[in-house]
Amino acid sequence: MTLECELKYLDADLAKLSDRLKAAGGECLGRYFESNIVFDLPDRSLKEAGVLLRLREKQGKAVLTVKRPPEKPIPSALKVFEEIESGVDDFDAVKGALEVLGFVVAFSYEKVREKWRFMECAVCLDHLPFGNYAEIEGAEATVPVCAVKLGLDSNATTKKTYHALNIEYRSEKGLPPDESFVFSEDEKHRIQNDLEKE
Protein backbone atom coordinates (compact mmCIF):
# COMPACT_ATOMS: atom_id res chain seq x y z
CA MET A 1 0.00 0.00 0.00
CA THR A 2 1.12 3.54 -0.66
CA LEU A 3 0.89 6.17 2.06
CA GLU A 4 -1.17 9.21 1.13
CA CYS A 5 -1.11 12.51 3.04
CA GLU A 6 -3.56 15.32 2.38
CA LEU A 7 -5.41 18.28 3.82
CA LYS A 8 -8.64 19.97 2.73
CA TYR A 9 -9.13 23.74 2.68
CA LEU A 10 -12.68 24.99 3.25
CA ASP A 11 -14.76 27.48 1.26
CA ALA A 12 -12.23 27.65 -1.57
CA ASP A 13 -12.53 30.20 -4.37
CA LEU A 14 -11.91 27.73 -7.18
CA ALA A 15 -11.66 30.26 -10.02
CA LYS A 16 -9.14 32.37 -8.11
CA LEU A 17 -7.08 29.31 -7.17
CA SER A 18 -7.08 28.09 -10.76
CA ASP A 19 -5.76 31.49 -11.90
CA ARG A 20 -3.09 31.47 -9.18
CA LEU A 21 -1.94 27.98 -10.11
CA LYS A 22 -1.69 28.94 -13.77
CA ALA A 23 0.21 32.16 -12.98
CA ALA A 24 2.61 30.30 -10.67
CA GLY A 25 3.48 27.73 -13.33
CA GLY A 26 1.35 24.82 -12.10
CA GLU A 27 0.59 21.98 -14.49
CA CYS A 28 -3.12 21.45 -15.09
CA LEU A 29 -3.95 17.74 -15.36
CA GLY A 30 -7.56 18.30 -16.41
CA ARG A 31 -11.04 19.17 -15.19
CA TYR A 32 -13.63 16.42 -15.12
CA PHE A 33 -16.80 15.03 -13.57
CA GLU A 34 -16.51 12.16 -11.10
CA SER A 35 -19.13 9.64 -10.05
CA ASN A 36 -18.36 7.51 -6.98
CA ILE A 37 -19.98 4.54 -5.27
CA VAL A 38 -18.86 3.54 -1.77
CA PHE A 39 -19.42 -0.08 -0.75
CA ASP A 40 -19.65 -1.65 2.68
CA LEU A 41 -20.89 -4.83 4.28
CA PRO A 42 -24.52 -4.73 5.45
CA ASP A 43 -23.41 -4.18 9.07
CA ARG A 44 -21.23 -1.20 7.98
CA SER A 45 -18.17 -2.88 9.49
CA LEU A 46 -15.83 -1.31 6.91
CA LYS A 47 -16.92 2.16 8.03
CA GLU A 48 -16.46 1.17 11.67
CA ALA A 49 -12.90 0.07 10.87
CA GLY A 50 -12.20 3.30 8.96
CA VAL A 51 -11.89 1.43 5.66
CA LEU A 52 -13.17 2.87 2.37
CA LEU A 53 -14.04 0.63 -0.59
CA ARG A 54 -14.84 2.86 -3.56
CA LEU A 55 -15.59 2.43 -7.25
CA ARG A 56 -15.08 5.65 -9.22
CA GLU A 57 -15.89 6.60 -12.80
CA LYS A 58 -14.24 9.59 -14.45
CA GLN A 59 -13.54 10.48 -18.06
CA GLY A 60 -14.90 7.12 -19.19
CA LYS A 61 -12.51 5.18 -16.95
CA ALA A 62 -13.17 3.22 -13.77
CA VAL A 63 -10.94 2.99 -10.69
CA LEU A 64 -11.26 0.71 -7.68
CA THR A 65 -9.80 2.08 -4.43
CA VAL A 66 -9.32 0.77 -0.91
CA LYS A 67 -8.22 3.20 1.82
CA ARG A 68 -7.53 2.46 5.46
CA PRO A 69 -5.78 4.11 8.41
CA PRO A 70 -2.10 3.17 8.78
CA GLU A 71 -1.49 0.08 10.91
CA LYS A 72 0.72 2.21 13.16
CA PRO A 73 -0.68 5.71 13.82
CA ILE A 74 1.42 8.49 12.29
CA PRO A 75 1.34 11.85 14.10
CA SER A 76 0.62 14.44 11.43
CA ALA A 77 -1.18 17.70 10.77
CA LEU A 78 -2.37 16.02 7.56
CA LYS A 79 -4.86 13.23 6.99
CA VAL A 80 -2.74 10.09 6.50
CA PHE A 81 -4.01 6.79 5.13
CA GLU A 82 -2.86 3.74 3.22
CA GLU A 83 -4.25 3.33 -0.26
CA ILE A 84 -4.51 0.60 -2.89
CA GLU A 85 -5.84 1.80 -6.23
CA SER A 86 -6.14 0.26 -9.68
CA GLY A 87 -7.90 0.98 -12.93
CA VAL A 88 -10.56 -1.54 -13.96
CA ASP A 89 -11.94 -2.23 -17.43
CA ASP A 90 -15.65 -2.54 -16.71
CA PHE A 91 -17.40 -0.42 -14.06
CA ASP A 92 -20.63 -2.45 -14.12
CA ALA A 93 -18.82 -5.80 -13.97
CA VAL A 94 -16.78 -4.77 -10.93
CA LYS A 95 -19.89 -3.37 -9.23
CA GLY A 96 -21.66 -6.67 -9.85
CA ALA A 97 -18.69 -8.67 -8.56
CA LEU A 98 -18.58 -6.69 -5.32
CA GLU A 99 -22.30 -7.23 -4.82
CA VAL A 100 -21.93 -10.99 -5.40
CA LEU A 101 -19.27 -10.97 -2.66
CA GLY A 102 -21.80 -9.47 -0.23
CA PHE A 103 -20.93 -5.79 -0.44
CA VAL A 104 -23.76 -3.27 -0.72
CA VAL A 105 -23.84 0.34 -1.88
CA ALA A 106 -23.52 2.46 1.26
CA PHE A 107 -23.74 5.80 -0.52
CA SER A 108 -22.81 7.58 -3.73
CA TYR A 109 -21.36 10.98 -4.44
CA GLU A 110 -20.35 13.26 -7.29
CA LYS A 111 -17.94 16.10 -7.78
CA VAL A 112 -16.25 18.19 -10.43
CA ARG A 113 -12.48 18.08 -9.95
CA GLU A 114 -9.79 20.25 -11.51
CA LYS A 115 -6.43 18.64 -10.80
CA TRP A 116 -3.04 20.37 -10.79
CA ARG A 117 0.57 19.43 -10.13
CA PHE A 118 2.33 22.21 -8.20
CA MET A 119 5.34 22.32 -5.86
CA GLU A 120 5.57 18.52 -5.74
CA CYS A 121 1.94 18.38 -4.60
CA ALA A 122 -1.31 17.29 -6.19
CA VAL A 123 -3.75 20.17 -5.85
CA CYS A 124 -7.41 19.31 -6.43
CA LEU A 125 -10.03 22.02 -6.83
CA ASP A 126 -13.30 20.28 -5.96
CA HIS A 127 -16.84 21.48 -6.60
CA LEU A 128 -19.37 19.37 -4.67
CA PRO A 129 -23.14 19.71 -4.32
CA PHE A 130 -22.62 21.30 -0.88
CA GLY A 131 -19.55 23.49 -1.43
CA ASN A 132 -16.13 24.16 -2.86
CA TYR A 133 -12.89 22.79 -1.43
CA ALA A 134 -9.20 22.66 -2.25
CA GLU A 135 -7.43 19.42 -1.41
CA ILE A 136 -3.64 19.30 -1.33
CA GLU A 137 -1.82 15.99 -1.29
CA GLY A 138 1.91 15.76 -0.68
CA ALA A 139 4.62 15.54 1.96
CA GLU A 140 4.14 16.82 5.51
CA ALA A 141 6.51 19.75 4.95
CA THR A 142 5.36 20.54 1.39
CA VAL A 143 1.57 20.82 1.77
CA PRO A 144 1.53 23.91 4.07
CA VAL A 145 4.14 25.69 1.94
CA CYS A 146 2.09 25.00 -1.18
CA ALA A 147 -1.04 26.29 0.57
CA VAL A 148 0.70 29.54 1.60
CA LYS A 149 1.91 30.05 -1.97
CA LEU A 150 -1.71 29.73 -3.15
CA GLY A 151 -3.02 32.12 -0.49
CA LEU A 152 -5.07 29.49 1.36
CA ASP A 153 -6.08 30.08 4.98
CA SER A 154 -4.25 27.70 7.34
CA ASN A 155 -7.07 28.19 9.87
CA ALA A 156 -9.71 26.90 7.43
CA THR A 157 -8.57 23.30 7.09
CA THR A 158 -9.98 19.88 7.86
CA LYS A 159 -8.90 16.24 7.83
CA LYS A 160 -12.54 15.15 7.49
CA THR A 161 -13.80 13.18 4.52
CA TYR A 162 -16.29 14.68 2.10
CA HIS A 163 -18.76 12.13 3.47
CA ALA A 164 -18.41 13.57 6.99
CA LEU A 165 -18.56 17.14 5.70
CA ASN A 166 -21.78 16.36 3.83
CA ILE A 167 -23.39 14.94 6.99
CA GLU A 168 -22.37 18.07 8.92
CA TYR A 169 -23.67 20.36 6.17
CA ARG A 170 -27.08 18.65 6.08
CA SER A 171 -27.37 18.80 9.85
CA GLU A 172 -26.45 22.51 9.96
CA LYS A 173 -28.97 23.32 7.20
CA GLY A 174 -31.75 21.31 8.85
CA LEU A 175 -31.91 18.92 5.89
CA PRO A 176 -32.98 15.29 6.29
CA PRO A 177 -30.11 12.84 6.77
CA ASP A 178 -28.67 11.47 3.52
CA GLU A 179 -25.20 10.01 3.17
CA SER A 180 -25.22 10.47 -0.60
CA PHE A 181 -24.41 13.80 -2.21
CA VAL A 182 -25.11 14.10 -5.91
CA PHE A 183 -25.99 16.96 -8.22
CA SER A 184 -29.53 17.52 -9.44
CA GLU A 185 -30.17 16.45 -13.02
CA ASP A 186 -30.37 20.11 -14.12
CA GLU A 187 -27.06 20.93 -12.43
CA LYS A 188 -25.42 17.81 -13.87
CA HIS A 189 -26.58 18.78 -17.36
CA ARG A 190 -25.16 22.29 -16.92
CA ILE A 191 -21.85 20.88 -15.68
CA GLN A 192 -21.57 18.49 -18.63
CA ASN A 193 -22.27 21.34 -21.05
CA ASP A 194 -19.59 23.49 -19.41
CA LEU A 195 -17.04 20.67 -19.55
CA GLU A 196 -17.77 20.00 -23.21
CA LYS A 197 -17.06 23.65 -24.03
CA GLU A 198 -13.59 23.56 -22.46
PDB file of C-alpha atoms in Angstrom:
ATOM      1  CA  MET A   1       0.000   0.000   0.000  1.00  0.00           C
ATOM      2  CA  THR A   2       1.119   3.537  -0.661  1.00  0.00           C
ATOM      3  CA  LEU A   3       0.888   6.167   2.056  1.00  0.00           C
ATOM      4  CA  GLU A   4      -1.175   9.210   1.129  1.00  0.00           C
ATOM      5  CA  CYS A   5      -1.109  12.513   3.042  1.00  0.00           C
ATOM      6  CA  GLU A   6      -3.565  15.323   2.376  1.00  0.00           C
ATOM      7  CA  LEU A   7      -5.415  18.279   3.825  1.00  0.00           C
ATOM      8  CA  LYS A   8      -8.638  19.966   2.734  1.00  0.00           C
ATOM      9  CA  TYR A   9      -9.131  23.739   2.679  1.00  0.00           C
ATOM     10  CA  LEU A  10     -12.675  24.986   3.254  1.00  0.00           C
ATOM     11  CA  ASP A  11     -14.764  27.481   1.260  1.00  0.00           C
ATOM     12  CA  ALA A  12     -12.234  27.650  -1.567  1.00  0.00           C
ATOM     13  CA  ASP A  13     -12.533  30.203  -4.368  1.00  0.00           C
ATOM     14  CA  LEU A  14     -11.910  27.729  -7.185  1.00  0.00           C
ATOM     15  CA  ALA A  15     -11.661  30.261 -10.025  1.00  0.00           C
ATOM     16  CA  LYS A  16      -9.136  32.367  -8.110  1.00  0.00           C
ATOM     17  CA  LEU A  17      -7.082  29.307  -7.168  1.00  0.00           C
ATOM     18  CA  SER A  18      -7.076  28.093 -10.762  1.00  0.00           C
ATOM     19  CA  ASP A  19      -5.765  31.487 -11.895  1.00  0.00           C
ATOM     20  CA  ARG A  20      -3.090  31.468  -9.183  1.00  0.00           C
ATOM     21  CA  LEU A  21      -1.938  27.977 -10.110  1.00  0.00           C
ATOM     22  CA  LYS A  22      -1.686  28.938 -13.770  1.00  0.00           C
ATOM     23  CA  ALA A  23       0.209  32.158 -12.980  1.00  0.00           C
ATOM     24  CA  ALA A  24       2.606  30.295 -10.670  1.00  0.00           C
ATOM     25  CA  GLY A  25       3.477  27.730 -13.327  1.00  0.00           C
ATOM     26  CA  GLY A  26       1.352  24.822 -12.099  1.00  0.00           C
ATOM     27  CA  GLU A  27       0.592  21.983 -14.491  1.00  0.00           C
ATOM     28  CA  CYS A  28      -3.120  21.451 -15.093  1.00  0.00           C
ATOM     29  CA  LEU A  29      -3.954  17.740 -15.364  1.00  0.00           C
ATOM     30  CA  GLY A  30      -7.560  18.298 -16.409  1.00  0.00           C
ATOM     31  CA  ARG A  31     -11.039  19.171 -15.195  1.00  0.00           C
ATOM     32  CA  TYR A  32     -13.626  16.425 -15.120  1.00  0.00           C
ATOM     33  CA  PHE A  33     -16.797  15.034 -13.573  1.00  0.00           C
ATOM     34  CA  GLU A  34     -16.507  12.158 -11.098  1.00  0.00           C
ATOM     35  CA  SER A  35     -19.133   9.638 -10.052  1.00  0.00           C
ATOM     36  CA  ASN A  36     -18.362   7.507  -6.985  1.00  0.00           C
ATOM     37  CA  ILE A  37     -19.982   4.541  -5.266  1.00  0.00           C
ATOM     38  CA  VAL A  38     -18.856   3.542  -1.770  1.00  0.00           C
ATOM     39  CA  PHE A  39     -19.424  -0.078  -0.752  1.00  0.00           C
ATOM     40  CA  ASP A  40     -19.649  -1.647   2.682  1.00  0.00           C
ATOM     41  CA  LEU A  41     -20.887  -4.831   4.281  1.00  0.00           C
ATOM     42  CA  PRO A  42     -24.516  -4.725   5.450  1.00  0.00           C
ATOM     43  CA  ASP A  43     -23.411  -4.177   9.071  1.00  0.00           C
ATOM     44  CA  ARG A  44     -21.229  -1.198   7.981  1.00  0.00           C
ATOM     45  CA  SER A  45     -18.172  -2.881   9.486  1.00  0.00           C
ATOM     46  CA  LEU A  46     -15.831  -1.309   6.915  1.00  0.00           C
ATOM     47  CA  LYS A  47     -16.921   2.157   8.028  1.00  0.00           C
ATOM     48  CA  GLU A  48     -16.462   1.165  11.668  1.00  0.00           C
ATOM     49  CA  ALA A  49     -12.901   0.072  10.873  1.00  0.00           C
ATOM     50  CA  GLY A  50     -12.197   3.300   8.957  1.00  0.00           C
ATOM     51  CA  VAL A  51     -11.894   1.429   5.659  1.00  0.00           C
ATOM     52  CA  LEU A  52     -13.169   2.868   2.367  1.00  0.00           C
ATOM     53  CA  LEU A  53     -14.036   0.630  -0.594  1.00  0.00           C
ATOM     54  CA  ARG A  54     -14.838   2.856  -3.563  1.00  0.00           C
ATOM     55  CA  LEU A  55     -15.589   2.432  -7.248  1.00  0.00           C
ATOM     56  CA  ARG A  56     -15.077   5.647  -9.225  1.00  0.00           C
ATOM     57  CA  GLU A  57     -15.891   6.596 -12.801  1.00  0.00           C
ATOM     58  CA  LYS A  58     -14.240   9.593 -14.447  1.00  0.00           C
ATOM     59  CA  GLN A  59     -13.536  10.481 -18.059  1.00  0.00           C
ATOM     60  CA  GLY A  60     -14.897   7.119 -19.187  1.00  0.00           C
ATOM     61  CA  LYS A  61     -12.505   5.180 -16.952  1.00  0.00           C
ATOM     62  CA  ALA A  62     -13.173   3.217 -13.771  1.00  0.00           C
ATOM     63  CA  VAL A  63     -10.939   2.994 -10.695  1.00  0.00           C
ATOM     64  CA  LEU A  64     -11.262   0.710  -7.677  1.00  0.00           C
ATOM     65  CA  THR A  65      -9.804   2.085  -4.433  1.00  0.00           C
ATOM     66  CA  VAL A  66      -9.320   0.774  -0.907  1.00  0.00           C
ATOM     67  CA  LYS A  67      -8.224   3.204   1.819  1.00  0.00           C
ATOM     68  CA  ARG A  68      -7.530   2.459   5.465  1.00  0.00           C
ATOM     69  CA  PRO A  69      -5.784   4.107   8.415  1.00  0.00           C
ATOM     70  CA  PRO A  70      -2.096   3.174   8.776  1.00  0.00           C
ATOM     71  CA  GLU A  71      -1.494   0.079  10.914  1.00  0.00           C
ATOM     72  CA  LYS A  72       0.719   2.211  13.159  1.00  0.00           C
ATOM     73  CA  PRO A  73      -0.679   5.713  13.824  1.00  0.00           C
ATOM     74  CA  ILE A  74       1.424   8.485  12.291  1.00  0.00           C
ATOM     75  CA  PRO A  75       1.342  11.853  14.097  1.00  0.00           C
ATOM     76  CA  SER A  76       0.625  14.444  11.428  1.00  0.00           C
ATOM     77  CA  ALA A  77      -1.185  17.698  10.772  1.00  0.00           C
ATOM     78  CA  LEU A  78      -2.372  16.016   7.559  1.00  0.00           C
ATOM     79  CA  LYS A  79      -4.855  13.229   6.995  1.00  0.00           C
ATOM     80  CA  VAL A  80      -2.736  10.089   6.505  1.00  0.00           C
ATOM     81  CA  PHE A  81      -4.005   6.787   5.130  1.00  0.00           C
ATOM     82  CA  GLU A  82      -2.861   3.739   3.224  1.00  0.00           C
ATOM     83  CA  GLU A  83      -4.254   3.331  -0.264  1.00  0.00           C
ATOM     84  CA  ILE A  84      -4.507   0.602  -2.889  1.00  0.00           C
ATOM     85  CA  GLU A  85      -5.845   1.801  -6.229  1.00  0.00           C
ATOM     86  CA  SER A  86      -6.141   0.256  -9.677  1.00  0.00           C
ATOM     87  CA  GLY A  87      -7.903   0.976 -12.931  1.00  0.00           C
ATOM     88  CA  VAL A  88     -10.558  -1.543 -13.965  1.00  0.00           C
ATOM     89  CA  ASP A  89     -11.939  -2.231 -17.431  1.00  0.00           C
ATOM     90  CA  ASP A  90     -15.648  -2.543 -16.711  1.00  0.00           C
ATOM     91  CA  PHE A  91     -17.397  -0.418 -14.057  1.00  0.00           C
ATOM     92  CA  ASP A  92     -20.628  -2.450 -14.116  1.00  0.00           C
ATOM     93  CA  ALA A  93     -18.822  -5.805 -13.974  1.00  0.00           C
ATOM     94  CA  VAL A  94     -16.778  -4.774 -10.932  1.00  0.00           C
ATOM     95  CA  LYS A  95     -19.891  -3.365  -9.231  1.00  0.00           C
ATOM     96  CA  GLY A  96     -21.660  -6.670  -9.853  1.00  0.00           C
ATOM     97  CA  ALA A  97     -18.687  -8.671  -8.563  1.00  0.00           C
ATOM     98  CA  LEU A  98     -18.575  -6.686  -5.324  1.00  0.00           C
ATOM     99  CA  GLU A  99     -22.300  -7.227  -4.819  1.00  0.00           C
ATOM    100  CA  VAL A 100     -21.926 -10.985  -5.397  1.00  0.00           C
ATOM    101  CA  LEU A 101     -19.271 -10.972  -2.658  1.00  0.00           C
ATOM    102  CA  GLY A 102     -21.802  -9.475  -0.235  1.00  0.00           C
ATOM    103  CA  PHE A 103     -20.932  -5.789  -0.436  1.00  0.00           C
ATOM    104  CA  VAL A 104     -23.765  -3.270  -0.724  1.00  0.00           C
ATOM    105  CA  VAL A 105     -23.837   0.338  -1.885  1.00  0.00           C
ATOM    106  CA  ALA A 106     -23.516   2.463   1.262  1.00  0.00           C
ATOM    107  CA  PHE A 107     -23.741   5.796  -0.517  1.00  0.00           C
ATOM    108  CA  SER A 108     -22.808   7.577  -3.728  1.00  0.00           C
ATOM    109  CA  TYR A 109     -21.361  10.980  -4.442  1.00  0.00           C
ATOM    110  CA  GLU A 110     -20.348  13.258  -7.291  1.00  0.00           C
ATOM    111  CA  LYS A 111     -17.941  16.097  -7.783  1.00  0.00           C
ATOM    112  CA  VAL A 112     -16.245  18.193 -10.427  1.00  0.00           C
ATOM    113  CA  ARG A 113     -12.484  18.082  -9.951  1.00  0.00           C
ATOM    114  CA  GLU A 114      -9.794  20.252 -11.511  1.00  0.00           C
ATOM    115  CA  LYS A 115      -6.435  18.643 -10.797  1.00  0.00           C
ATOM    116  CA  TRP A 116      -3.043  20.372 -10.789  1.00  0.00           C
ATOM    117  CA  ARG A 117       0.572  19.428 -10.127  1.00  0.00           C
ATOM    118  CA  PHE A 118       2.328  22.208  -8.195  1.00  0.00           C
ATOM    119  CA  MET A 119       5.343  22.325  -5.865  1.00  0.00           C
ATOM    120  CA  GLU A 120       5.568  18.525  -5.743  1.00  0.00           C
ATOM    121  CA  CYS A 121       1.941  18.377  -4.599  1.00  0.00           C
ATOM    122  CA  ALA A 122      -1.306  17.291  -6.190  1.00  0.00           C
ATOM    123  CA  VAL A 123      -3.754  20.174  -5.850  1.00  0.00           C
ATOM    124  CA  CYS A 124      -7.413  19.312  -6.432  1.00  0.00           C
ATOM    125  CA  LEU A 125     -10.034  22.018  -6.826  1.00  0.00           C
ATOM    126  CA  ASP A 126     -13.303  20.275  -5.963  1.00  0.00           C
ATOM    127  CA  HIS A 127     -16.840  21.484  -6.598  1.00  0.00           C
ATOM    128  CA  LEU A 128     -19.368  19.372  -4.672  1.00  0.00           C
ATOM    129  CA  PRO A 129     -23.135  19.712  -4.316  1.00  0.00           C
ATOM    130  CA  PHE A 130     -22.619  21.302  -0.882  1.00  0.00           C
ATOM    131  CA  GLY A 131     -19.554  23.491  -1.426  1.00  0.00           C
ATOM    132  CA  ASN A 132     -16.127  24.160  -2.864  1.00  0.00           C
ATOM    133  CA  TYR A 133     -12.889  22.786  -1.429  1.00  0.00           C
ATOM    134  CA  ALA A 134      -9.200  22.659  -2.253  1.00  0.00           C
ATOM    135  CA  GLU A 135      -7.427  19.422  -1.406  1.00  0.00           C
ATOM    136  CA  ILE A 136      -3.637  19.300  -1.333  1.00  0.00           C
ATOM    137  CA  GLU A 137      -1.821  15.987  -1.295  1.00  0.00           C
ATOM    138  CA  GLY A 138       1.912  15.762  -0.676  1.00  0.00           C
ATOM    139  CA  ALA A 139       4.621  15.538   1.957  1.00  0.00           C
ATOM    140  CA  GLU A 140       4.145  16.819   5.506  1.00  0.00           C
ATOM    141  CA  ALA A 141       6.509  19.745   4.946  1.00  0.00           C
ATOM    142  CA  THR A 142       5.358  20.541   1.394  1.00  0.00           C
ATOM    143  CA  VAL A 143       1.566  20.822   1.768  1.00  0.00           C
ATOM    144  CA  PRO A 144       1.526  23.911   4.073  1.00  0.00           C
ATOM    145  CA  VAL A 145       4.139  25.687   1.938  1.00  0.00           C
ATOM    146  CA  CYS A 146       2.087  24.996  -1.181  1.00  0.00           C
ATOM    147  CA  ALA A 147      -1.042  26.289   0.566  1.00  0.00           C
ATOM    148  CA  VAL A 148       0.695  29.539   1.601  1.00  0.00           C
ATOM    149  CA  LYS A 149       1.906  30.049  -1.969  1.00  0.00           C
ATOM    150  CA  LEU A 150      -1.706  29.734  -3.146  1.00  0.00           C
ATOM    151  CA  GLY A 151      -3.020  32.118  -0.486  1.00  0.00           C
ATOM    152  CA  LEU A 152      -5.067  29.492   1.357  1.00  0.00           C
ATOM    153  CA  ASP A 153      -6.076  30.081   4.977  1.00  0.00           C
ATOM    154  CA  SER A 154      -4.249  27.695   7.337  1.00  0.00           C
ATOM    155  CA  ASN A 155      -7.074  28.186   9.869  1.00  0.00           C
ATOM    156  CA  ALA A 156      -9.713  26.897   7.429  1.00  0.00           C
ATOM    157  CA  THR A 157      -8.566  23.300   7.086  1.00  0.00           C
ATOM    158  CA  THR A 158      -9.976  19.877   7.859  1.00  0.00           C
ATOM    159  CA  LYS A 159      -8.903  16.241   7.825  1.00  0.00           C
ATOM    160  CA  LYS A 160     -12.538  15.147   7.491  1.00  0.00           C
ATOM    161  CA  THR A 161     -13.804  13.177   4.522  1.00  0.00           C
ATOM    162  CA  TYR A 162     -16.295  14.682   2.099  1.00  0.00           C
ATOM    163  CA  HIS A 163     -18.764  12.126   3.473  1.00  0.00           C
ATOM    164  CA  ALA A 164     -18.408  13.566   6.988  1.00  0.00           C
ATOM    165  CA  LEU A 165     -18.563  17.143   5.697  1.00  0.00           C
ATOM    166  CA  ASN A 166     -21.785  16.358   3.834  1.00  0.00           C
ATOM    167  CA  ILE A 167     -23.387  14.942   6.986  1.00  0.00           C
ATOM    168  CA  GLU A 168     -22.375  18.071   8.925  1.00  0.00           C
ATOM    169  CA  TYR A 169     -23.674  20.360   6.169  1.00  0.00           C
ATOM    170  CA  ARG A 170     -27.078  18.650   6.076  1.00  0.00           C
ATOM    171  CA  SER A 171     -27.366  18.801   9.849  1.00  0.00           C
ATOM    172  CA  GLU A 172     -26.453  22.508   9.955  1.00  0.00           C
ATOM    173  CA  LYS A 173     -28.974  23.319   7.203  1.00  0.00           C
ATOM    174  CA  GLY A 174     -31.753  21.311   8.851  1.00  0.00           C
ATOM    175  CA  LEU A 175     -31.914  18.922   5.886  1.00  0.00           C
ATOM    176  CA  PRO A 176     -32.982  15.291   6.288  1.00  0.00           C
ATOM    177  CA  PRO A 177     -30.106  12.840   6.766  1.00  0.00           C
ATOM    178  CA  ASP A 178     -28.674  11.474   3.520  1.00  0.00           C
ATOM    179  CA  GLU A 179     -25.204  10.011   3.172  1.00  0.00           C
ATOM    180  CA  SER A 180     -25.223  10.468  -0.600  1.00  0.00           C
ATOM    181  CA  PHE A 181     -24.413  13.801  -2.208  1.00  0.00           C
ATOM    182  CA  VAL A 182     -25.107  14.097  -5.909  1.00  0.00           C
ATOM    183  CA  PHE A 183     -25.988  16.961  -8.221  1.00  0.00           C
ATOM    184  CA  SER A 184     -29.533  17.525  -9.435  1.00  0.00           C
ATOM    185  CA  GLU A 185     -30.171  16.448 -13.017  1.00  0.00           C
ATOM    186  CA  ASP A 186     -30.367  20.115 -14.120  1.00  0.00           C
ATOM    187  CA  GLU A 187     -27.058  20.928 -12.432  1.00  0.00           C
ATOM    188  CA  LYS A 188     -25.421  17.814 -13.867  1.00  0.00           C
ATOM    189  CA  HIS A 189     -26.584  18.783 -17.356  1.00  0.00           C
ATOM    190  CA  ARG A 190     -25.159  22.291 -16.922  1.00  0.00           C
ATOM    191  CA  ILE A 191     -21.853  20.880 -15.675  1.00  0.00           C
ATOM    192  CA  GLN A 192     -21.568  18.488 -18.626  1.00  0.00           C
ATOM    193  CA  ASN A 193     -22.274  21.336 -21.048  1.00  0.00           C
ATOM    194  CA  ASP A 194     -19.590  23.493 -19.411  1.00  0.00           C
ATOM    195  CA  LEU A 195     -17.036  20.669 -19.552  1.00  0.00           C
ATOM    196  CA  GLU A 196     -17.773  19.998 -23.206  1.00  0.00           C
ATOM    197  CA  LYS A 197     -17.059  23.652 -24.030  1.00  0.00           C
ATOM    198  CA  GLU A 198     -13.594  23.564 -22.456  1.00  0.00           C
TER     199      GLU A 198
END
